Coordinates of C-alpha atoms in Angstrom, one line a residue:
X1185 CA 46.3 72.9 -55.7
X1186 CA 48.2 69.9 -56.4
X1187 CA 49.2 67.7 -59.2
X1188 CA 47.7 63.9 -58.7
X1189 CA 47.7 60.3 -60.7
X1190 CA 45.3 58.0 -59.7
X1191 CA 45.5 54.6 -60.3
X1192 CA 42.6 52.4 -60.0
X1193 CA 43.3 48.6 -60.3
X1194 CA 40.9 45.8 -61.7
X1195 CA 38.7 45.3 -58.9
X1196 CA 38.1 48.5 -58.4
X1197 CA 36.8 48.8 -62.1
X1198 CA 34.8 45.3 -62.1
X1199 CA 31.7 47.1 -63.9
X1200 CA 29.7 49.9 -64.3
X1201 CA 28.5 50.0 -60.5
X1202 CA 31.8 50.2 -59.4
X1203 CA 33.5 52.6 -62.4
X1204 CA 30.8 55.1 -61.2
X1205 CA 32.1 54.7 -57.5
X1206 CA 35.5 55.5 -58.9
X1207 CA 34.0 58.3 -61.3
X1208 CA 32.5 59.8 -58.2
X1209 CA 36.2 59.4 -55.9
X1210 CA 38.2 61.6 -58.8
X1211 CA 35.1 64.0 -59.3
X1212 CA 35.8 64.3 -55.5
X1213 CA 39.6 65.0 -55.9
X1214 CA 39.0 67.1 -58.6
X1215 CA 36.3 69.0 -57.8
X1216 CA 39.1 70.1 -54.5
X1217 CA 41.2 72.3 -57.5
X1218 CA 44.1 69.5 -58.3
X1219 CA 45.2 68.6 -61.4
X1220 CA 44.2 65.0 -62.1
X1221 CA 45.3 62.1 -64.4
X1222 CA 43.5 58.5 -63.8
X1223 CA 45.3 55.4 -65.1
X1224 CA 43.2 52.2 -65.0
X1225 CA 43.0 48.5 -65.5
X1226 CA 41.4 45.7 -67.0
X1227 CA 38.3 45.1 -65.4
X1228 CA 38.9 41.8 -62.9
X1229 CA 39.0 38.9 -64.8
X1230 CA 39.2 40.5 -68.2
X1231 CA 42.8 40.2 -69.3
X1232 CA 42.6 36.5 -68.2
X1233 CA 40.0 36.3 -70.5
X1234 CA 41.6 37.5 -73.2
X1235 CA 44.8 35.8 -72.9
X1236 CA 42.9 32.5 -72.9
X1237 CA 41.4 33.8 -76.0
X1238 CA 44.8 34.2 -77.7
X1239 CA 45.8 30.5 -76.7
X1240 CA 42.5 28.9 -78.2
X1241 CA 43.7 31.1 -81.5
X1242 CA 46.9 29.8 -81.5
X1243 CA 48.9 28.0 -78.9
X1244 CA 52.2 29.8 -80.5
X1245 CA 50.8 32.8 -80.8
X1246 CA 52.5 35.9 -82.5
X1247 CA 53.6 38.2 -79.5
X1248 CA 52.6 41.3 -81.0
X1249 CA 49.5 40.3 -81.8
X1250 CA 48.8 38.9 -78.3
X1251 CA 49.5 42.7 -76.9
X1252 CA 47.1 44.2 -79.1
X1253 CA 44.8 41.5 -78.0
X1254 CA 45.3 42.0 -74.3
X1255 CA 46.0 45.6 -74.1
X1256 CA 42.1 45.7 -74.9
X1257 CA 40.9 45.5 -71.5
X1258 CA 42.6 48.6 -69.9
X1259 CA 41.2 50.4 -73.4
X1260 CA 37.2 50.1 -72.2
X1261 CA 37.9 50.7 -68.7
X1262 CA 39.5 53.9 -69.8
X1263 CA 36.8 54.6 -72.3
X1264 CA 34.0 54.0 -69.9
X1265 CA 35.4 55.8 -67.0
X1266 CA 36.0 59.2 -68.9
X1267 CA 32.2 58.9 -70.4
X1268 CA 31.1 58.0 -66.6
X1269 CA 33.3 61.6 -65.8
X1270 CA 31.7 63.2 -68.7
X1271 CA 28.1 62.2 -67.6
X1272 CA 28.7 63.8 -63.8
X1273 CA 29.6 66.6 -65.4
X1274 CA 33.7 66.5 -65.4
X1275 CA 35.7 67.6 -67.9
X1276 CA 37.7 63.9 -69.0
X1277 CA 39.0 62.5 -71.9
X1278 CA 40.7 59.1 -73.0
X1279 CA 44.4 59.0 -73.7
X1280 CA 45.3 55.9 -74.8
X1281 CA 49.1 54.6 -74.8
X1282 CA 49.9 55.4 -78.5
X1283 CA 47.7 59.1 -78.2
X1284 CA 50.5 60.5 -75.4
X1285 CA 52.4 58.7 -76.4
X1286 CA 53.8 56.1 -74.3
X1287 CA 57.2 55.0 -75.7
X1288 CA 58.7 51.5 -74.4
X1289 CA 61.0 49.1 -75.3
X1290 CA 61.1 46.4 -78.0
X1291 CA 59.5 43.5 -75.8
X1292 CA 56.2 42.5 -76.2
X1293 CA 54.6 41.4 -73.3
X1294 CA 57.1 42.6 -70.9
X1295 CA 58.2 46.0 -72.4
X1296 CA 59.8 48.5 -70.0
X1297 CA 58.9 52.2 -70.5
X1298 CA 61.6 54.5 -71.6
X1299 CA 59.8 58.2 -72.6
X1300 CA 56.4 59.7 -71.7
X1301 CA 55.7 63.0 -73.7
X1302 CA 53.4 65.1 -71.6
X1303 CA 52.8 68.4 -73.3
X1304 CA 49.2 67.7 -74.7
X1305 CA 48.7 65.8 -71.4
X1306 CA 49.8 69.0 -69.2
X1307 CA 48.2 71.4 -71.7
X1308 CA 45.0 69.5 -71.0
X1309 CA 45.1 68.7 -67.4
X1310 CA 46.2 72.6 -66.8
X1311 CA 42.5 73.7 -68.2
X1312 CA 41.3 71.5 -65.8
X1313 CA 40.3 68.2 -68.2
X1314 CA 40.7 65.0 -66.0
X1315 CA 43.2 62.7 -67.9
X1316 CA 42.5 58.6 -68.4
X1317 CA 45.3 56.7 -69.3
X1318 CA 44.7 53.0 -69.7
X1319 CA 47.5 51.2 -68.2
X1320 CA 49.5 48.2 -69.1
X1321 CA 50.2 49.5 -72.5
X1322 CA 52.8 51.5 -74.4
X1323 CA 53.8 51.9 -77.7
X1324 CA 57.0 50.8 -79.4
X1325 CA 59.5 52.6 -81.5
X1326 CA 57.6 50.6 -84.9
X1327 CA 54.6 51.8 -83.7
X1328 CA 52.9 48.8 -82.4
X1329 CA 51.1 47.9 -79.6
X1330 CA 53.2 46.7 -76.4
X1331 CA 52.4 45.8 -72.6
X1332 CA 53.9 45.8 -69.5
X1333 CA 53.5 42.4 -68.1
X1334 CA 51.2 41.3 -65.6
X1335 CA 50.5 44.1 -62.8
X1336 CA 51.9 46.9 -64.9
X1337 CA 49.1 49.0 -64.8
X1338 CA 51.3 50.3 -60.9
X1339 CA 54.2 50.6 -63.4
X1340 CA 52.3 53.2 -66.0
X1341 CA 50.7 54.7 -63.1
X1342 CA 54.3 55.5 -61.4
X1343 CA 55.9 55.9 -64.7
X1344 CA 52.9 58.8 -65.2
X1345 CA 53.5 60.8 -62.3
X1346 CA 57.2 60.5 -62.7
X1347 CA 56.4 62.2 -65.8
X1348 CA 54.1 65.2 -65.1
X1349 CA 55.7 65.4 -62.2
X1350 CA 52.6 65.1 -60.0
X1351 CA 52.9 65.9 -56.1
X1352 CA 51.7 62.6 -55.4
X1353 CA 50.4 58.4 -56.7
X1354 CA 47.9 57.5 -55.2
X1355 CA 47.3 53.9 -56.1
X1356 CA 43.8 52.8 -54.8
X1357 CA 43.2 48.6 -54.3
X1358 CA 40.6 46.5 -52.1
X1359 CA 43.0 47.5 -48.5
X1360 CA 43.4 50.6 -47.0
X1361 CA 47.3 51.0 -46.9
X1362 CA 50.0 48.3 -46.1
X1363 CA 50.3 46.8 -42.4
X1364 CA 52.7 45.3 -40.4
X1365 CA 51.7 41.7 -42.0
X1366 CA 48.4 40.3 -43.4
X1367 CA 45.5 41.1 -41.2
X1368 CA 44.0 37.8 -42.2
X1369 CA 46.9 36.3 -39.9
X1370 CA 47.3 38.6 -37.1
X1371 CA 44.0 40.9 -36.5
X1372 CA 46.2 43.4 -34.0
X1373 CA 48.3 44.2 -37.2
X1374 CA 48.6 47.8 -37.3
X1375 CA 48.2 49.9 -40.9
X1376 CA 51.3 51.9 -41.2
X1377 CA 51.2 55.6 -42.1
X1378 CA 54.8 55.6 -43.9
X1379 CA 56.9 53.1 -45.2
X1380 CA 60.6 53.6 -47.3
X1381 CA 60.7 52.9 -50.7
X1382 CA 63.7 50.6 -49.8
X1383 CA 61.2 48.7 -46.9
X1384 CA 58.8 48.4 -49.9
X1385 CA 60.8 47.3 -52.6
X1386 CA 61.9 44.6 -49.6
X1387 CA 58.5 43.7 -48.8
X1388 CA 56.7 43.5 -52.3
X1389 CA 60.0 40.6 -53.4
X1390 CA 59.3 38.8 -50.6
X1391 CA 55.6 38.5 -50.8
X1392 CA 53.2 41.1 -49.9
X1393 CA 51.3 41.7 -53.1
X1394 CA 50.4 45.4 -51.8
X1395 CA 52.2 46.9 -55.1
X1396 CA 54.2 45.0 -57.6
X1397 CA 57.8 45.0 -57.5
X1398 CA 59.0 47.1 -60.6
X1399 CA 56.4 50.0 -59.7
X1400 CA 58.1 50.5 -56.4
X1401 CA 61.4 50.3 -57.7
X1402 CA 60.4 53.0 -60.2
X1403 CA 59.0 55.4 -57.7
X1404 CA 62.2 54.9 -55.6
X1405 CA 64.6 56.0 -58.8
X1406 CA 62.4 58.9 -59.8
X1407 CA 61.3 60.1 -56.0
X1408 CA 57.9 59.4 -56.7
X1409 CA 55.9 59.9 -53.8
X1410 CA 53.1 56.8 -53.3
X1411 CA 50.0 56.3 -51.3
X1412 CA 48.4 53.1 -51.1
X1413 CA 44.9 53.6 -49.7
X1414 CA 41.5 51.9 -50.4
X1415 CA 39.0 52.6 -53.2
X1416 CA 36.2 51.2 -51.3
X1417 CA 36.2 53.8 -48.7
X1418 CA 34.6 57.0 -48.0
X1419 CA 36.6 59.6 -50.6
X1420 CA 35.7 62.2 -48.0
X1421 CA 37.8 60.8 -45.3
X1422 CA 41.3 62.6 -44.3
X1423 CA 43.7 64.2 -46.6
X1424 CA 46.1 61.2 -46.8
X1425 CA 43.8 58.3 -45.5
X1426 CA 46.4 55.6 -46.6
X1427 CA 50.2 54.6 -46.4
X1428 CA 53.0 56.7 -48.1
X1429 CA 55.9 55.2 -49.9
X1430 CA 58.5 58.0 -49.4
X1431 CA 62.2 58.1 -49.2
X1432 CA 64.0 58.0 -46.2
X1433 CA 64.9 61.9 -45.6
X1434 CA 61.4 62.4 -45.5
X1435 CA 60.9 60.2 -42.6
X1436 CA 63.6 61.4 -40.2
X1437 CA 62.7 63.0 -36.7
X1438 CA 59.8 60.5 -37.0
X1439 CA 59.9 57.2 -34.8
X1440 CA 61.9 55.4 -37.9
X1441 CA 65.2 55.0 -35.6
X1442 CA 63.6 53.6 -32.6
X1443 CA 61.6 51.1 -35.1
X1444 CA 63.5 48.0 -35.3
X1445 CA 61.0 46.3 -37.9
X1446 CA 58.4 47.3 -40.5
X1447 CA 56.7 44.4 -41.2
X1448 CA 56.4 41.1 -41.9
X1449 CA 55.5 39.3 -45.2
X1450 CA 54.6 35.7 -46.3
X1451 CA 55.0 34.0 -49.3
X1452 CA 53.6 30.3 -50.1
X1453 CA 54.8 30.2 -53.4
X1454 CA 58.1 29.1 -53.2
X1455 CA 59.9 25.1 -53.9
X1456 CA 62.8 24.0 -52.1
X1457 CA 65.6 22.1 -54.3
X1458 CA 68.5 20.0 -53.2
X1459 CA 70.6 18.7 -55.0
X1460 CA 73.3 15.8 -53.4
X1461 CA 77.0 14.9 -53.4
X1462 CA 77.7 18.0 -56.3
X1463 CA 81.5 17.4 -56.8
X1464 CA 83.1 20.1 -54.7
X1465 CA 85.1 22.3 -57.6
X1466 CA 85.4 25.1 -59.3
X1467 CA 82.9 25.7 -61.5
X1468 CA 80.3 22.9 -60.2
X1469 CA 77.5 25.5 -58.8
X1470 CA 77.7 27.8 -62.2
X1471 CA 77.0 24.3 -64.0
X1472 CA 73.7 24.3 -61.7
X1473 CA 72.9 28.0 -61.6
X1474 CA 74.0 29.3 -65.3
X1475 CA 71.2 27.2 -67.2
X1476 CA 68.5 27.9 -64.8
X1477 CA 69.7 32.0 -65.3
X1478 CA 69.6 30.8 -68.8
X1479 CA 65.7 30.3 -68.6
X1480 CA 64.8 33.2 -66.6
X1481 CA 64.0 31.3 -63.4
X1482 CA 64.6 33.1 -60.6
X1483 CA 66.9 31.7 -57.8
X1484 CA 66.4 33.3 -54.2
X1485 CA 67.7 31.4 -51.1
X1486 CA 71.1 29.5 -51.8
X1487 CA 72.9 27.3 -49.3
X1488 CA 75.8 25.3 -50.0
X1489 CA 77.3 23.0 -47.6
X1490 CA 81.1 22.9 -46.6
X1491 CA 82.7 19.6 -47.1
X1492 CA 85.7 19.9 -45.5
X1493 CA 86.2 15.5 -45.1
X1494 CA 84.9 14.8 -48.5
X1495 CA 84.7 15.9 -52.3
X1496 CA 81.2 16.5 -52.4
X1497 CA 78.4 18.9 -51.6
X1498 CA 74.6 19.6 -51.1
X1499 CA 73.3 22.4 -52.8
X1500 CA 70.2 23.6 -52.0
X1501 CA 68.2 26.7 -53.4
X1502 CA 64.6 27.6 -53.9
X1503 CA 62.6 29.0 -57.1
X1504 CA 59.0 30.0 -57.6
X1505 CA 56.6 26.7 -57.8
X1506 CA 55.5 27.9 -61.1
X1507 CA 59.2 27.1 -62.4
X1508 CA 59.6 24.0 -60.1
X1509 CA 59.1 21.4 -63.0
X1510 CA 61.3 23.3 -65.4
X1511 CA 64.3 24.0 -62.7
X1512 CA 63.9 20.2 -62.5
X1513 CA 63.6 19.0 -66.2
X1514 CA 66.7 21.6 -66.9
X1515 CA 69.1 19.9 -64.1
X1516 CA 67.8 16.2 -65.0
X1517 CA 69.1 17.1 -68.7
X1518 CA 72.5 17.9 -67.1
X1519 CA 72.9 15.6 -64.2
X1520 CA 76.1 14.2 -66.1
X1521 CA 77.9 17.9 -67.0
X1522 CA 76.9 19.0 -63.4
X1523 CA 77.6 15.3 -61.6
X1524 CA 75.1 15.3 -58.8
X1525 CA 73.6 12.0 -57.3
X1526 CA 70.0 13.2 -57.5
X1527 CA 67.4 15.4 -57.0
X1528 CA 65.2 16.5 -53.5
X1529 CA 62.0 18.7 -54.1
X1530 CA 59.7 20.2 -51.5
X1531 CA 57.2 22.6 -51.9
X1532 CA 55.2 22.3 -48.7
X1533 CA 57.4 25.1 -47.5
X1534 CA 56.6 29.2 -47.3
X1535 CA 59.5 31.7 -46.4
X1536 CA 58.5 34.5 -43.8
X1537 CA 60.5 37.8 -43.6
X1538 CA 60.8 40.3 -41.7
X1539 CA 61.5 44.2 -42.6
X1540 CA 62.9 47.5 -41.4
X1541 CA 65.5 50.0 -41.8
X1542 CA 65.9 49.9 -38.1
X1543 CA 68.4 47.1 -38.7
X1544 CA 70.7 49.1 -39.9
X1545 CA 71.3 50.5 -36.2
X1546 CA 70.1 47.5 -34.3
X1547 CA 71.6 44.7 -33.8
X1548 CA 70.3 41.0 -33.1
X1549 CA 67.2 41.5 -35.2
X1550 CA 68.2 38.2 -36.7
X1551 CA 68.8 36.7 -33.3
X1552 CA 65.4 37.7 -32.2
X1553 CA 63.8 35.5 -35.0
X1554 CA 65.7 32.5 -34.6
X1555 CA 65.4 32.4 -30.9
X1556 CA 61.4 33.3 -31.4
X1557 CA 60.8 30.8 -33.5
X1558 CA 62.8 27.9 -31.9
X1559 CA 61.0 28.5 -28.6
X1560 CA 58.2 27.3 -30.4
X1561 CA 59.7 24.0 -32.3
X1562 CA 59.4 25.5 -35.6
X1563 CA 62.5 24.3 -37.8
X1564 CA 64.4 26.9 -39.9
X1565 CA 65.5 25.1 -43.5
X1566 CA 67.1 27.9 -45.3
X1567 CA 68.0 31.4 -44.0
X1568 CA 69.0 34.9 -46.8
X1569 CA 69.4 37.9 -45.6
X1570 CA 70.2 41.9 -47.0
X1571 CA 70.9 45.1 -45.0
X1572 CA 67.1 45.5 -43.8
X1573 CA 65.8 42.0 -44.5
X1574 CA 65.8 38.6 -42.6
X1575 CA 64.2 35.6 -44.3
X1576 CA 63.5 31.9 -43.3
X1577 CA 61.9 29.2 -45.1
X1578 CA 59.8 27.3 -43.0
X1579 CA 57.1 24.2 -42.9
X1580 CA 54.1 25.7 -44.6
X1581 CA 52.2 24.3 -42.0
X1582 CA 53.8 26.7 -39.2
X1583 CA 53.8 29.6 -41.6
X1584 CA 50.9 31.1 -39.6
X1585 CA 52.0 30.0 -35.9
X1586 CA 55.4 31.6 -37.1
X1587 CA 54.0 35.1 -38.4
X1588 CA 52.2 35.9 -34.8
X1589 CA 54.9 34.9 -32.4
X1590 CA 56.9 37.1 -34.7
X1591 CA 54.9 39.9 -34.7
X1592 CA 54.7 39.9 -30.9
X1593 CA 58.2 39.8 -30.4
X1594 CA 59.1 42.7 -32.8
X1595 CA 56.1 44.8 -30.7
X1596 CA 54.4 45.5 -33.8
X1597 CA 51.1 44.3 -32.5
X1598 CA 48.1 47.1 -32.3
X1599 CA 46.6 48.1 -29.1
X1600 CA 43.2 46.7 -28.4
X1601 CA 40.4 49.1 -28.5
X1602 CA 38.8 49.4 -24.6

């Protein structure tokens, strides 16, 4: 018998057809003798719904208000699901955020959990009752409603297990575990049967939107192991049927040192920024970068060029397109304070990355890349890398062209079936 949170994510609960398709899935993993607690979201669609209501109400609308609002969603999903449970005959029950209770901190709309208490929850669970926790939310030390930003529903779910310490999260979306990059790009990509938390972490910041960021970085502090797997197939199917997110230890004596790369992810939604002839001093680039910090926009590649014959630079930098406008308005406002000539945007650019621990004991990874990709004429405009990442920014038009010839020269591509 094991211990088990399963998390089922919005379009997995997009209605009543498809709650009774996950009703029947933890009937199955119940019905095997485990001990199971189900977090779920908003039904697809729903919180976007709701947030829209809020802005008709009031375009500065009271934060706390707004979670009550939007924590809504993942409150009928919940509801429904343990009456779906109740109806096959399986012992369930609702635990909303506040019940538990879920403690976080004092942000609404992007509150970080700090304390789960669990004894009702284990009490329950050990007589066999199927928990359902609706994710998202949590409840602050004033007693109000909070949530977890956008996607946190992975966060409760991790932040769950973590808690009851369950043997496993298994976090169930529309694909059946993570691959070396996007089937939709390269059709040999191969589904990957364990992946580091590190790897993960890596390849959820740099685009893969298999799990979000902050859920992975929570399984990685708390040892939570994590299986991505598919809630559209057969629940019958093998044991573990998806990917595991583990730590490293438990991958040794597998094939993880003669792996020189994981995977590789995309992301489109990047802007490139230059800015020309910045005065080359002390201080200049923390005129550039401090405000932007300042408005919690996110800064990932940075190149600044040496001027060795004059007393100027180029810096250039990328942010998320969403914040393109802003990151501009911000540095217009100081052009004199910062004393820059202008301004050079581009967002038809996407950066493509490539993952693996094996870099840490292989060298020319990076080589590999830049001598794949310039065999092919595709122009690399910015390069960042880490200890088991290598990312370029490329023309978004090459992004695909660049993803294949990369996943053939890495030997990550799947064996064709006879």
């Amino acid at each position: 018998m094991a211990r088990i949170v399963m998390k089922f994510g919005g379009t997995s609960m997009a209605g009543m057809e498809r709650i009774r398709n996950v009703a029947a899935r933890v009937k199955y993993v119940a019905d095997q003798g485990n001990e199971v607690a189900v977090v779920v979201s908003a039904m697809a669609g729903e919180t976007d719904r709701l947030v829209g209501f809020c802005k008709e109400a009031s375009p500065l609308y009271d934060p706390a208000e707004y979670d009550v609002v939007v924590a809504a969603g993942e409150q009928v999903t919940s509801g429904l699901l343990a009456m779906t449970l109740k109806a096959m005959g399986v012992d369930a029950r609702s635990w909303l955020g506040w019940q538990l209770p879920i403690r976080s901190g004092e942000a609404h709309a992007k509150a970080r959990i700090e304390t789960i208490e669990t004894d009702a929850l284990l009490a329950a669970m050990g007589k066999g009752q199927v928990a359902v926790i609706p994710g998202f939310q949590g409840m602050m030390e004033d007693g109000r409603v909070s949530t977890l930003g956008r996607g946190g529903s992975d966060t409760s779910a991790v932040a769950v297990a973590a808690a009851v310490k369950a043997d496993r999260c298994d976090i169930y979306t529309d694909v059946d575990g993570v691959y070396t990059t996007d089937p939709r790009i390269v059709s040999r990509a191969r589904k990957l049967k364990m992946v580091t938390y590190e790897e993960m972490l890596e390849l959820a910041s740099v685009g893969s939107k298999v799990l979000q960021t902050r859920s992975v970085a929570l399984a990685m502090k708390e040892n939570v192991r994590v299986q991505v797997l598919s809630s559209f197939a057969d629940p019958a199917q093998d044991e573990l049927p998806g990917t595991l997110i583990v730590g490293e230890e438990e991958i040794e004596g597998s094939d993880m040192e003669r792996q020189l790369i994981t995977g590789i992810a995309v992301d489109k939604n990047e802007a490139k920024v230059i800015v020309t002839r910045v005065p080359d001093r002390p201080g200049a680039v923390a005129s550039i970068f401090g405000p932007l910090a300042d408005a919690s926009i996110n800064v990932d590649m940075i190149i600044q060029n040496d001027s060795k014959d004059t007393a100027e630079t180029d810096v250039t930098f990328t942010v998320p397109r969403a914040d393109l406008a802003r990151s501009v308005d911000i540095l217009e406002s100081r052009k004199a304070e910062i004393g820059f000539n202008r301004l050079i945007t581009d967002t038809e650019i996407a950066k493509v990355s490539v993952v693996g621990v094996g870099m840490r004991s292989h060298a020319g990874v990076a080589a590999i890349m830049f001598k794949t990709l310039a065999e092919r004429g595709i122009n690399i405009e910015a390069i960042s890398t880490s200890e088991i990442k290598v990312s370029v920014l490329i023309d978004e038009d090459e992004t695909e062209l660049a993803v294949r010839v990369l996943h053939t020269a890495y030997e990550l591509d799947a064996e064709q079936a006879a």
